[in-house]
Every structure is written in C-alpha cells, then in structure tokens.
PDB file of N, CA and C in Angstrom:
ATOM      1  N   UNK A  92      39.095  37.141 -18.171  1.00  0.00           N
ATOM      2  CA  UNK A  92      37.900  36.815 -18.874  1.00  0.00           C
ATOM      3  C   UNK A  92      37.839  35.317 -19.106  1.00  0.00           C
ATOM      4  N   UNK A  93      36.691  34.828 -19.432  1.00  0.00           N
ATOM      5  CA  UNK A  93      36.318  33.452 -19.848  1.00  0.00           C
ATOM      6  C   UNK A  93      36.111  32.348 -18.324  1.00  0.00           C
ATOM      7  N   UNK A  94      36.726  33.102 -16.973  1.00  0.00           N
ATOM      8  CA  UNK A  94      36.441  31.967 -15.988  1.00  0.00           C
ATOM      9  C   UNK A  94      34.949  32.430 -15.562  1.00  0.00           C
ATOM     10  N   UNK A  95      34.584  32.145 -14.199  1.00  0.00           N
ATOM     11  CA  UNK A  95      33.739  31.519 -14.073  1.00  0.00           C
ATOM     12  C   UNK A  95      33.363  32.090 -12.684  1.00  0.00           C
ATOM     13  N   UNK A  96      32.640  32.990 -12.186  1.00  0.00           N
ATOM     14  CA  UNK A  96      32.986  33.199 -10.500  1.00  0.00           C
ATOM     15  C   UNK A  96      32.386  32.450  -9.987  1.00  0.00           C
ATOM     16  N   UNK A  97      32.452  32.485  -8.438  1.00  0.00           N
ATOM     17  CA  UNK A  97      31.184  31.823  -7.305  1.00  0.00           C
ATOM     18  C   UNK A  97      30.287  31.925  -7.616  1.00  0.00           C
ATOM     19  N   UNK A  98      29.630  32.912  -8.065  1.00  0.00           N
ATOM     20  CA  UNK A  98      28.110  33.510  -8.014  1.00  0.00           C
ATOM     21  C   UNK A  98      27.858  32.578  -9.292  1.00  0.00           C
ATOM     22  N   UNK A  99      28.623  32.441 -10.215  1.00  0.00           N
ATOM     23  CA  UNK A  99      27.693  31.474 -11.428  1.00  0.00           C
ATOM     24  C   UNK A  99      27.725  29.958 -11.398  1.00  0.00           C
ATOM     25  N   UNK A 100      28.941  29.834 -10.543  1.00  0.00           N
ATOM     26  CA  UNK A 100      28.322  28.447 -10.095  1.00  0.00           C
ATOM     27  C   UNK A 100      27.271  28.047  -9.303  1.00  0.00           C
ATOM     28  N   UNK A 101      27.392  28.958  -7.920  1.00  0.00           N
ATOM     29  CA  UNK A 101      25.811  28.885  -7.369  1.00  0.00           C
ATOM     30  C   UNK A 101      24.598  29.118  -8.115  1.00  0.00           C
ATOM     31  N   UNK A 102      24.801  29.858  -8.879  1.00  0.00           N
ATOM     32  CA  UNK A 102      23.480  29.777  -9.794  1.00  0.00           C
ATOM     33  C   UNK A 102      23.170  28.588 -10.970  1.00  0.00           C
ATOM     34  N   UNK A 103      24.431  28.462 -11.046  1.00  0.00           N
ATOM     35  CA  UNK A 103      24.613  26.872 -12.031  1.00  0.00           C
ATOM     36  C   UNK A 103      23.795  25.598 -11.427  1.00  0.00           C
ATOM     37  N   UNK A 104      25.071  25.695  -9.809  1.00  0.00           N
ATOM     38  CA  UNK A 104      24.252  24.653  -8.887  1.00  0.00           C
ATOM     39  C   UNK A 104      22.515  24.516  -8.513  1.00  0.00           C
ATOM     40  N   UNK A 105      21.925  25.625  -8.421  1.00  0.00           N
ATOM     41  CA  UNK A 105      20.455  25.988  -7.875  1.00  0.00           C
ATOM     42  C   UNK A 105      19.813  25.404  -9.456  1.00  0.00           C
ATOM     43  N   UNK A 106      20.146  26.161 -10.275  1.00  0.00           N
ATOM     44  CA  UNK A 106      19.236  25.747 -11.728  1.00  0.00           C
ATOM     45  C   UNK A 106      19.739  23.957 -12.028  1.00  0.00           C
ATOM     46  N   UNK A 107      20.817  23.365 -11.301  1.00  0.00           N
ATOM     47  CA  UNK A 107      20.940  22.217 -11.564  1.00  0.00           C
ATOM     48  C   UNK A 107      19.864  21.559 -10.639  1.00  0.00           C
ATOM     49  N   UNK A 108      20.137  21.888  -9.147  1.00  0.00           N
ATOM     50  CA  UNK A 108      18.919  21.273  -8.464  1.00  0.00           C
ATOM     51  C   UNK A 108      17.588  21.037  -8.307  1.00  0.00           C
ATOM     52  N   UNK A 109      17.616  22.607  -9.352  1.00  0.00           N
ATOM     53  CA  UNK A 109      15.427  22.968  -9.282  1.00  0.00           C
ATOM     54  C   UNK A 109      15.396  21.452 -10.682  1.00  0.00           C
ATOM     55  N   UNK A 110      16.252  21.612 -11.663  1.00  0.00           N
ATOM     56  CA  UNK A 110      15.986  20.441 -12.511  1.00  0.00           C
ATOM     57  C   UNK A 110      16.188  18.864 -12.490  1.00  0.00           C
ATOM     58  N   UNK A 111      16.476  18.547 -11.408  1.00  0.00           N
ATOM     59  CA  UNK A 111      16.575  17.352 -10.902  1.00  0.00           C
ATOM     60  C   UNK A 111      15.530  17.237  -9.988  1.00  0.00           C
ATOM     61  N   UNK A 112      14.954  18.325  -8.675  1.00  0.00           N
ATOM     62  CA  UNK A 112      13.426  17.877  -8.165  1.00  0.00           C
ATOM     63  C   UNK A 112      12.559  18.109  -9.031  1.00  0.00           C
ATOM     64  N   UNK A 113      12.692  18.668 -10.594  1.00  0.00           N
ATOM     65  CA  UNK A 113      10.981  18.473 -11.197  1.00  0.00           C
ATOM     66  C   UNK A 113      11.020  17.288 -11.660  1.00  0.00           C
ATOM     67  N   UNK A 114      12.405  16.888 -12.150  1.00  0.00           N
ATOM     68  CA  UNK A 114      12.460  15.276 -12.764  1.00  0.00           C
ATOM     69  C   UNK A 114      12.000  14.216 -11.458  1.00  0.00           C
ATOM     70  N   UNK A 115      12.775  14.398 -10.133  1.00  0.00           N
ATOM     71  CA  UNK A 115      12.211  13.597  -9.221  1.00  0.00           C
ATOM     72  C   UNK A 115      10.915  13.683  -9.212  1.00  0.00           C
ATOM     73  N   UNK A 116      10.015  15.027  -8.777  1.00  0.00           N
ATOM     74  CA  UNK A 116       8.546  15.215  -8.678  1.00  0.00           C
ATOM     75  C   UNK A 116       7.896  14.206  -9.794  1.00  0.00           C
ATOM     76  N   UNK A 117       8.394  14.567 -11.163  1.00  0.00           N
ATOM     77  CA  UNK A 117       7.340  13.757 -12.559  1.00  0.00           C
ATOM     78  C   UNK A 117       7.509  12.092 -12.432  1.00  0.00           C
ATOM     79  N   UNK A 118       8.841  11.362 -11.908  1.00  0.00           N
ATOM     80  CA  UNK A 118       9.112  10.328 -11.578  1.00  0.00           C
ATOM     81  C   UNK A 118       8.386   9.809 -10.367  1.00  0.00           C
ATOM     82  N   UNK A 119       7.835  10.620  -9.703  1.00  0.00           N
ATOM     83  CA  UNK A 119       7.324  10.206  -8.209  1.00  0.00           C
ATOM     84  C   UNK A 119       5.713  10.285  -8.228  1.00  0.00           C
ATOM     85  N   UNK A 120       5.325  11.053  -9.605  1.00  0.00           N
ATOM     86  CA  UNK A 120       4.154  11.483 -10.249  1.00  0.00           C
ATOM     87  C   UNK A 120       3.549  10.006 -10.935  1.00  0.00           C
ATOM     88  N   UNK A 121       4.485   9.381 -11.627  1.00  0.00           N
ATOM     89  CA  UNK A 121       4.307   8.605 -12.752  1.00  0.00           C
ATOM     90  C   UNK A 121       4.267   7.280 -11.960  1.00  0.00           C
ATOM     91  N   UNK A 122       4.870   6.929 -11.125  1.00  0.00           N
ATOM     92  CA  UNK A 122       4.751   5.605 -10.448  1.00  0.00           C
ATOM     93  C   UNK A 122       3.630   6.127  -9.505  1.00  0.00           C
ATOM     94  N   UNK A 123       3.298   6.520  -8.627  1.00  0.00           N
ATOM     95  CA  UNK A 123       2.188   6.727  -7.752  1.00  0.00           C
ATOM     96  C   UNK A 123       0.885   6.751  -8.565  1.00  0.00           C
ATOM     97  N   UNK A 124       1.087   7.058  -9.728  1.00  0.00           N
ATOM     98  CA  UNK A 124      -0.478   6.693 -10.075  1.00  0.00           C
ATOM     99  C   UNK A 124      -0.980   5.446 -11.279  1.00  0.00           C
ATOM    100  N   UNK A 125       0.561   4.707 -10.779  1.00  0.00           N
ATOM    101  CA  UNK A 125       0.304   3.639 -11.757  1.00  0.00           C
ATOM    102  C   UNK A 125       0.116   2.644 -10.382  1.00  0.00           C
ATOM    103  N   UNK A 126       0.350   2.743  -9.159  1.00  0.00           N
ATOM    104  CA  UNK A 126      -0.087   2.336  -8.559  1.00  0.00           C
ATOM    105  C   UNK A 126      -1.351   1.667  -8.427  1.00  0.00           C
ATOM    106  N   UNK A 127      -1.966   0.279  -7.802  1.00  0.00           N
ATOM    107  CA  UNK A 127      -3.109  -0.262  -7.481  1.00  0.00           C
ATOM    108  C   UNK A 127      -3.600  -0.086  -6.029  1.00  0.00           C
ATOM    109  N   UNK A 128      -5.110   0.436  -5.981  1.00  0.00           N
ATOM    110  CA  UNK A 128      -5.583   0.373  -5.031  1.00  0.00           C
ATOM    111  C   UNK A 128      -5.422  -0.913  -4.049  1.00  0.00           C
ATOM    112  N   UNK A 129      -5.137  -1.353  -3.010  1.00  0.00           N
ATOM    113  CA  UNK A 129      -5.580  -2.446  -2.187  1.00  0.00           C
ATOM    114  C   UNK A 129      -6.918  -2.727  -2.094  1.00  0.00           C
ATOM    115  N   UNK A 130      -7.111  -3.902  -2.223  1.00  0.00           N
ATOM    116  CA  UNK A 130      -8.038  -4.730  -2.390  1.00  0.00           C
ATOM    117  C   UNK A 130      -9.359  -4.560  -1.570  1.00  0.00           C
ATOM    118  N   UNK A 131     -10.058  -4.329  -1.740  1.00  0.00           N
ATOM    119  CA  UNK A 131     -11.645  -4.405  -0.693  1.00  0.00           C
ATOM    120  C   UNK A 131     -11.790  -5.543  -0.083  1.00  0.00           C
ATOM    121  N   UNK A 132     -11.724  -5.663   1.068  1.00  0.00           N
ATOM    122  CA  UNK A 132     -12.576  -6.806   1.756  1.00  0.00           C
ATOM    123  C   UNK A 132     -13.739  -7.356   1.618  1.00  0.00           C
ATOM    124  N   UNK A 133     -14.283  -8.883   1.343  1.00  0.00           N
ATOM    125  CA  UNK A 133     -15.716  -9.232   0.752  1.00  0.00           C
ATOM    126  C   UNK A 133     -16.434  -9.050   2.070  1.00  0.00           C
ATOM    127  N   UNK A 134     -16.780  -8.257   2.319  1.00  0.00           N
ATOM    128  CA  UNK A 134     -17.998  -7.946   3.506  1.00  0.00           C
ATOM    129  C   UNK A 134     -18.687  -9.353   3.782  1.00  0.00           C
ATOM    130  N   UNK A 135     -19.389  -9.970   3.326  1.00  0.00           N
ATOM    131  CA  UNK A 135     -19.704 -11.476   3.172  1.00  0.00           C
ATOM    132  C   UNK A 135     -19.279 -12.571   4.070  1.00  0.00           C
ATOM    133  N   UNK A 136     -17.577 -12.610   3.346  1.00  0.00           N
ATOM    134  CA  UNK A 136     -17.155 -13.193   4.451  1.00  0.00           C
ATOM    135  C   UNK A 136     -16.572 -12.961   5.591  1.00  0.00           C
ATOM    136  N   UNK A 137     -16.259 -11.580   5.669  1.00  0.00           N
ATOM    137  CA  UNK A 137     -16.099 -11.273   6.894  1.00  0.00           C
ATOM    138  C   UNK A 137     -16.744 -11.612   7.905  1.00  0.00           C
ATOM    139  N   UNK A 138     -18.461 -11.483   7.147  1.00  0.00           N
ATOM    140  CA  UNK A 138     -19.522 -11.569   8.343  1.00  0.00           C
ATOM    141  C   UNK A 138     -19.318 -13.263   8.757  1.00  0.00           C
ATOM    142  N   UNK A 139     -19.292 -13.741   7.477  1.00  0.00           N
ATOM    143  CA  UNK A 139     -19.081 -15.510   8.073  1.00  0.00           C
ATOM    144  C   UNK A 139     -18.073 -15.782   8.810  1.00  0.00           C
ATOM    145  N   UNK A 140     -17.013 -15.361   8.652  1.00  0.00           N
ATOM    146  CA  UNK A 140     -15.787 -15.621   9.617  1.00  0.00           C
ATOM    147  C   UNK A 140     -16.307 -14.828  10.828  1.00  0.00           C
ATOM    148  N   UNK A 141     -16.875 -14.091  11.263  1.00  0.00           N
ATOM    149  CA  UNK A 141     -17.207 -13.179  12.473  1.00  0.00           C
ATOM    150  C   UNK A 141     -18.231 -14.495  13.041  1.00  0.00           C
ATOM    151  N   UNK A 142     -18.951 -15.156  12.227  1.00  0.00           N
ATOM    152  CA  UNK A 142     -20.107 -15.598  12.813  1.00  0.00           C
ATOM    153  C   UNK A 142     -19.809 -17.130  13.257  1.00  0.00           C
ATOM    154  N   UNK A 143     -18.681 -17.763  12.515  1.00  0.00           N
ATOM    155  CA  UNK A 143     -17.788 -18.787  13.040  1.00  0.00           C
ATOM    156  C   UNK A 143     -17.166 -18.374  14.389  1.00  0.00           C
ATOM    157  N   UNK A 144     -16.560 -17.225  14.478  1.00  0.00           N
ATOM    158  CA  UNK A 144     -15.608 -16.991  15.465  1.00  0.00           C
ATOM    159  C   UNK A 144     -16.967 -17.018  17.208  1.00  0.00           C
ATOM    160  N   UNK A 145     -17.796 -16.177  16.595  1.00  0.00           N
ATOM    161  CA  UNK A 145     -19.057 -16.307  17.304  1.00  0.00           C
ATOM    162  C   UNK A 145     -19.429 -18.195  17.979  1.00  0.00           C
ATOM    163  N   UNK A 146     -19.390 -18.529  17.032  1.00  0.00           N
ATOM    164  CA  UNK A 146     -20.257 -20.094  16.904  1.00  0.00           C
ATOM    165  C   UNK A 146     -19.095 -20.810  18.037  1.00  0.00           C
ATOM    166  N   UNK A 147     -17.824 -20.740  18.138  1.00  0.00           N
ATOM    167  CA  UNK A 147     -16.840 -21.398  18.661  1.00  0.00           C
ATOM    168  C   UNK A 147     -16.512 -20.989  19.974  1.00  0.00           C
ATOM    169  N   UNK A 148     -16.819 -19.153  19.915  1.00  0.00           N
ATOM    170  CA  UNK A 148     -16.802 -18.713  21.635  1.00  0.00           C
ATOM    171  C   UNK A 148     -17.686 -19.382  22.479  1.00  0.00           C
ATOM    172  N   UNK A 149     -19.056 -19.455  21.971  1.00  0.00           N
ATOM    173  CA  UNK A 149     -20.627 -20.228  22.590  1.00  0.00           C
ATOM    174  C   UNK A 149     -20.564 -21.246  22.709  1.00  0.00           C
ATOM    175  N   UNK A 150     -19.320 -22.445  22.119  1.00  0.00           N
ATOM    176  CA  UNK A 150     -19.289 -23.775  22.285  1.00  0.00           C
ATOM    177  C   UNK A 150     -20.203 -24.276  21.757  1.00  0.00           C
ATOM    178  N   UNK A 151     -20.571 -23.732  20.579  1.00  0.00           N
ATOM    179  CA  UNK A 151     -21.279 -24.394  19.697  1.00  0.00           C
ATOM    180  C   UNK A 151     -20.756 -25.316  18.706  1.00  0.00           C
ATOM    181  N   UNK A 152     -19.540 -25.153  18.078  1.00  0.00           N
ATOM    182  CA  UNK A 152     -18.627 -25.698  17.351  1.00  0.00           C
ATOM    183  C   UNK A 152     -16.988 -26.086  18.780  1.00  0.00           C
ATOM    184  N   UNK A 153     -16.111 -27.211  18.098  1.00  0.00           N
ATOM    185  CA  UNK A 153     -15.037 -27.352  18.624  1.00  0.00           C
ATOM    186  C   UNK A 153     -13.795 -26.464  17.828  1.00  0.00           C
ATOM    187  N   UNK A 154     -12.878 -26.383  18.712  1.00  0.00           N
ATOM    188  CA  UNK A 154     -11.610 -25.817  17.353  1.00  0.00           C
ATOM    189  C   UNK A 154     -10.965 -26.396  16.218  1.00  0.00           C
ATOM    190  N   UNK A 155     -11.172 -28.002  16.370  1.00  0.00           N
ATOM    191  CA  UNK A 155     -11.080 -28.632  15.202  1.00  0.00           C
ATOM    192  C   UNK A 155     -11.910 -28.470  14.080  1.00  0.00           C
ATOM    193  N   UNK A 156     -13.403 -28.024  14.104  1.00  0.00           N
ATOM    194  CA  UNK A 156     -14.170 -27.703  13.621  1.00  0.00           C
ATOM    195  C   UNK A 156     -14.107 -26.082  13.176  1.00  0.00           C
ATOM    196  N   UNK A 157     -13.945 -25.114  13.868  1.00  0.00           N
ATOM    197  CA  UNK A 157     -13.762 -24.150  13.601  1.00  0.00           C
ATOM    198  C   UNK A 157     -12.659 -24.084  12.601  1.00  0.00           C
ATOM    199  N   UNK A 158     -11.098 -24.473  12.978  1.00  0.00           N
ATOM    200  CA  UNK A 158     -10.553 -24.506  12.369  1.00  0.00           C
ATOM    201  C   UNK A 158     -10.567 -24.975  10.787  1.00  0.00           C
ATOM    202  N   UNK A 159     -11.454 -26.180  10.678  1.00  0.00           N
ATOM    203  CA  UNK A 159     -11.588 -26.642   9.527  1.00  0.00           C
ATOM    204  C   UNK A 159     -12.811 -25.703   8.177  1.00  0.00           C
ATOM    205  N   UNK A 160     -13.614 -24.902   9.205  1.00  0.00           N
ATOM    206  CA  UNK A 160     -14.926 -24.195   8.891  1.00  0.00           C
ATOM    207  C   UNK A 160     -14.061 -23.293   8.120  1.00  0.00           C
ATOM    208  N   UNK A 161     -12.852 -22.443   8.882  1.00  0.00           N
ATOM    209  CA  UNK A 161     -12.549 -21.409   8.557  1.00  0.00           C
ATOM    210  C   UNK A 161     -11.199 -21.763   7.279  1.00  0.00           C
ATOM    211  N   UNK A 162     -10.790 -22.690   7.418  1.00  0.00           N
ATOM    212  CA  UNK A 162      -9.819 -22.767   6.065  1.00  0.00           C
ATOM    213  C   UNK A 162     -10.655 -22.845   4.884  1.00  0.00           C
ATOM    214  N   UNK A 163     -12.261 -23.452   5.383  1.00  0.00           N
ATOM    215  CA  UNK A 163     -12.617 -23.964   3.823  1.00  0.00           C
ATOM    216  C   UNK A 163     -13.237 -22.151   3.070  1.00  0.00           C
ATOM    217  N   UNK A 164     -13.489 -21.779   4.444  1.00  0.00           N
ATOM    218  CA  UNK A 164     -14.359 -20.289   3.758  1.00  0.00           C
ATOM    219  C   UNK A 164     -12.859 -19.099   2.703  1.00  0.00           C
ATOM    220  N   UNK A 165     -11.721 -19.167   4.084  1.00  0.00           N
ATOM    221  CA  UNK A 165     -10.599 -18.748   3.309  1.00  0.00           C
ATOM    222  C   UNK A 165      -9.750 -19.086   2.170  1.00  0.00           C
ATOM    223  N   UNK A 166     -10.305 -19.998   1.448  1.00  0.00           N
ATOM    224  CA  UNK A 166      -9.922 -20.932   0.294  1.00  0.00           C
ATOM    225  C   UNK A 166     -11.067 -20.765  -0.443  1.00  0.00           C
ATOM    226  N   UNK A 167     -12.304 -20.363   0.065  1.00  0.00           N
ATOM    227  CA  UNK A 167     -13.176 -20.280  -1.146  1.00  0.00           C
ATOM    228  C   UNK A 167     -14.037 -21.530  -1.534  1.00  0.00           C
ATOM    229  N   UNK A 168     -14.033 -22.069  -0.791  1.00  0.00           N
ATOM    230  CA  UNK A 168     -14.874 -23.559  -1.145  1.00  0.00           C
ATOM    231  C   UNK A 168     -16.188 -23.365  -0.624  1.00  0.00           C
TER     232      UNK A 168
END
C-alpha cells in the first residue's frame, strides 16, 4: 500500500500535460491579440511613386531626378 502504479502515473502524466497546453493555449491567446495590425499602405503615395516610376521609364525625368523625386516623397516632404 501507499506506492504508486504505472497506470497513476500515466494518468498523473496526461492530467500534467492537458494542464500545461491550456496554460500554453491562454499564453498564445494573450500575446496574439495584443498584437498590432501592420500598417496600411497610403494609397496616395503609392500612386505617386507608381507615377514617378512611370515619368522615368518615358524619359521624362533622369535617375538623378527620379531618385531625388522619390526620397523626398518617402521622407514625407
């Protein structure tokens, strides 16, 4: 009397494991929705950077120019 067979440790072990994946699950719960969405793209300038990239294929602008067009839009100026 007083030991312990196989069978109650496996059952020891299983009720130890189901309580360590609900703790993982609530831990995996709690950071995922403290999570931040990624950022939206400003449609805006996309279109301006599309319409630079445009302006420079046509040889309308040089790449020194382009280049300079497009740092000032990606900086926000």
């Amino acid at each position: 009397m007083g030991t312990l067979s196989i069978w109650h440790l496996i059952i020891l072990l299983v009720l130890v494991a189901i309580f360590a994946g609900v703790v993982g699950l609530v831990v995996w719960a709690i950071v995922r929705s403290q999570r931040e969405p990624p950022p939206r793209l400003d449609e805006g300038l996309v279109a301006q950077v599309a319409a630079l990239d445009r302006l420079q294929r046509e040889g309308a602008i040089d790449a020194d120019e382009h280049a300079r067009r497009r740092a000032a839009l990606l900086s926000g100026r």
